[in-house]
Short mmCIF file of C-alpha atoms and ligand atoms in Angstrom, two decimals:
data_model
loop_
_atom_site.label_atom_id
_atom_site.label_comp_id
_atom_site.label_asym_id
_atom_site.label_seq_id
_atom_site.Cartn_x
_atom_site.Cartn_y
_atom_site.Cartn_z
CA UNK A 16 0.00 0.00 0.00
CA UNK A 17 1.25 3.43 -0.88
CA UNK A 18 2.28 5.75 2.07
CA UNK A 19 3.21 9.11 2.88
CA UNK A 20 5.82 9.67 4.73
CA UNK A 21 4.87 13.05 5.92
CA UNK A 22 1.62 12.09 7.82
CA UNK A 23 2.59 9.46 9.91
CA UNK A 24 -0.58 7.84 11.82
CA UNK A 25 -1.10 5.05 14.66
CA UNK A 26 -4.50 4.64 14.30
CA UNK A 27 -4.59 1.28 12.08
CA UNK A 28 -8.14 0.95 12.28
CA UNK A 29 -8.97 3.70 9.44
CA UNK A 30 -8.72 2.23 5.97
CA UNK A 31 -6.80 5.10 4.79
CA UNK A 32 -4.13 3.97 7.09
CA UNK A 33 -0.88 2.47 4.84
CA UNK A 34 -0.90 -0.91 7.68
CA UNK A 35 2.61 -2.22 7.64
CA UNK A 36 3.99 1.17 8.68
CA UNK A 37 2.83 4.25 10.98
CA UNK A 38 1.54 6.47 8.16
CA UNK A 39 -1.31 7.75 6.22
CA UNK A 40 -1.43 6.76 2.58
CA UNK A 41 -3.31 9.89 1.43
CA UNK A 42 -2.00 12.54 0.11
CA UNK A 43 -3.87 14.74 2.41
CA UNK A 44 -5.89 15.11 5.53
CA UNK A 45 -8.06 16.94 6.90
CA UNK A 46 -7.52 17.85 10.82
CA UNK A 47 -10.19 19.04 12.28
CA UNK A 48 -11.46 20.65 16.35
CA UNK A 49 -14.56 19.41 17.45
CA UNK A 50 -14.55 22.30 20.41
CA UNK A 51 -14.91 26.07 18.86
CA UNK A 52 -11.76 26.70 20.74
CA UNK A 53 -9.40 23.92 20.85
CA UNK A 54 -7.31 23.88 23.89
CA UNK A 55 -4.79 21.07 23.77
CA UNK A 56 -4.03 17.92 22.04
CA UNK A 57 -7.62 16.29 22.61
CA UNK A 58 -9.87 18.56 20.97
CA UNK A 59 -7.86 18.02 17.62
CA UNK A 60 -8.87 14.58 15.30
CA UNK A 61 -8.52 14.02 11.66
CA UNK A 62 -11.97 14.36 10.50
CA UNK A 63 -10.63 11.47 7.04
CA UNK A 64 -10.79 8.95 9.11
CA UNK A 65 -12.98 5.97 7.71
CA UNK A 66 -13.69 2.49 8.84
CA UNK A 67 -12.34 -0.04 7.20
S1 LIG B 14 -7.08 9.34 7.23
FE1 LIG B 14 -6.44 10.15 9.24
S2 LIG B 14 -6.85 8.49 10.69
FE2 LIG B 14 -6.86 7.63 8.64
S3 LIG B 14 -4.79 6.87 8.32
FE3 LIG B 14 -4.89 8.93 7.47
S4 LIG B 14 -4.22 10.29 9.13
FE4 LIG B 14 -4.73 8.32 10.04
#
């Protein structure tokens, strides 16, 4: 599976995620805040996540 090295990613359960490595294999993501004012690490997620 094609990966991109500059979005590396542990979260293996998304379908976009390249598997044998820590990385995305998109070309590009979409991070997203799910507070209107984001305040530390938690309130961040990327919003291309898809189940597999
Ligand atoms: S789409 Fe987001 S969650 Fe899915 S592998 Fe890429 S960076 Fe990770």
């Amino acid at each position: 599976m094609k990966m991109n090295k500059s979005i590396g990613c542990t979260v293996d359960e998304c379908k976009y995620h390249a598997k044998k490595e820590s990385y995305c294999s998109l070309d590009h993501i979409n991070v997203v805040k799910h507070e209107s004012h984001a305040k530390n690490q938690e309130a961040t997620d990327c919003g291309s996540f898809q189940m597999e």
